[in-house]
Amino acid sequence: MTAETGTKTEATATGSCCSPSGSCHDASADVQLGSVTTVYQVTGMTCGHCEGAVSAEVSQIPGVTSVKAVASTGQVTVVSDAPLGLEAVRAAVDEAGYELTGQV
């Protein structure tokens, strides 16, 4: 056994940041503490340009940290520091030229 292998085994056994699979990333590492994830249903998106337009407008709402729009499902996933007002999201989607039909 080499010193390098011994070090990795020892680090894993003592609580390394790496997962048991050896990856330094796992699903829980992507979750932001104090964040709220909300999924909205939007009609009218048909392509990547539509996704970009909605994402750009919604991302301008104060407190929004991430937006992912998917035209094929009509869903827009928004991560924010705190819950957003539905009317603020509706206004941003309207500004992009689409219609917010509600939350999923």
XYZ file of C-alpha atoms in Angstrom:
104
model
C 0.000 0.000 0.000
C 1.406 3.395 -0.929
C 1.327 6.400 1.336
C -1.086 8.104 -1.075
C -3.593 5.252 -0.898
C -3.261 5.104 2.879
C -3.922 8.817 3.177
C -7.086 8.647 1.062
C -8.443 5.712 3.064
C -7.648 7.462 6.313
C -9.261 10.731 5.173
C -12.424 8.915 4.077
C -12.629 7.069 7.362
C -12.267 10.283 9.366
C -14.997 12.238 7.550
C -13.515 13.595 4.375
C -15.648 16.009 2.377
C -15.832 13.333 -0.315
C -18.798 10.976 -0.514
C -18.259 7.220 -0.078
C -18.146 6.936 -3.870
C -15.107 9.222 -3.946
C -16.956 12.183 -5.424
C -16.590 15.583 -3.811
C -20.143 16.460 -4.830
C -23.493 15.032 -3.918
C -27.073 16.183 -4.286
C -27.223 17.654 -0.782
C -24.222 19.883 -1.504
C -26.230 21.689 -4.193
C -28.975 22.749 -1.765
C -28.612 26.319 -0.581
C -29.421 26.939 3.061
C -32.170 29.505 3.517
C -33.395 29.135 -0.042
C -36.891 28.537 -1.377
C -37.523 26.549 -4.563
C -40.813 27.136 -6.377
C -41.988 25.673 -9.675
C -44.345 27.711 -11.848
C -46.349 26.701 -14.920
C -45.967 29.028 -17.904
C -47.739 28.774 -21.261
C -46.398 29.857 -24.625
C -42.750 28.781 -24.359
C -41.717 26.727 -27.392
C -37.914 26.961 -27.667
C -34.623 27.886 -26.067
C -35.149 31.544 -26.881
C -38.427 31.464 -24.931
C -36.652 29.810 -21.983
C -33.996 32.515 -22.042
C -36.509 35.353 -22.185
C -38.479 34.030 -19.205
C -35.318 33.254 -17.236
C -33.901 36.723 -17.865
C -37.038 38.516 -16.671
C -37.658 36.324 -13.618
C -33.999 36.515 -12.559
C -34.386 40.296 -12.179
C -36.832 39.873 -9.283
C -35.021 40.832 -6.054
C -33.961 37.768 -4.071
C -33.952 35.353 -7.026
C -30.733 33.327 -7.106
C -31.500 30.819 -9.885
C -34.040 30.295 -12.686
C -34.469 27.303 -14.986
C -37.190 27.415 -17.652
C -38.053 24.304 -19.671
C -40.141 24.930 -22.787
C -41.134 21.281 -23.312
C -42.879 21.111 -19.925
C -43.744 24.784 -19.500
C -42.190 24.681 -16.046
C -40.022 27.404 -14.568
C -38.091 26.497 -11.425
C -37.080 29.486 -9.327
C -34.728 29.460 -6.342
C -34.921 32.542 -4.150
C -33.779 33.761 -0.757
C -37.391 33.975 0.457
C -40.838 33.176 -0.957
C -41.720 35.403 -3.919
C -44.987 37.196 -4.446
C -46.998 35.504 -7.190
C -47.801 38.872 -8.761
C -44.089 39.753 -9.074
C -43.450 36.484 -10.900
C -46.559 36.972 -13.046
C -45.407 40.475 -14.024
C -41.939 39.207 -15.000
C -43.388 36.371 -17.093
C -45.828 38.804 -18.736
C -42.948 41.172 -19.515
C -41.194 38.299 -21.300
C -44.332 37.762 -23.396
C -45.720 34.595 -21.796
C -48.478 33.671 -19.353
C -48.046 32.394 -15.813
C -50.855 29.930 -15.120
C -49.919 29.059 -11.555
C -47.645 27.071 -9.302
C -46.978 23.369 -9.715
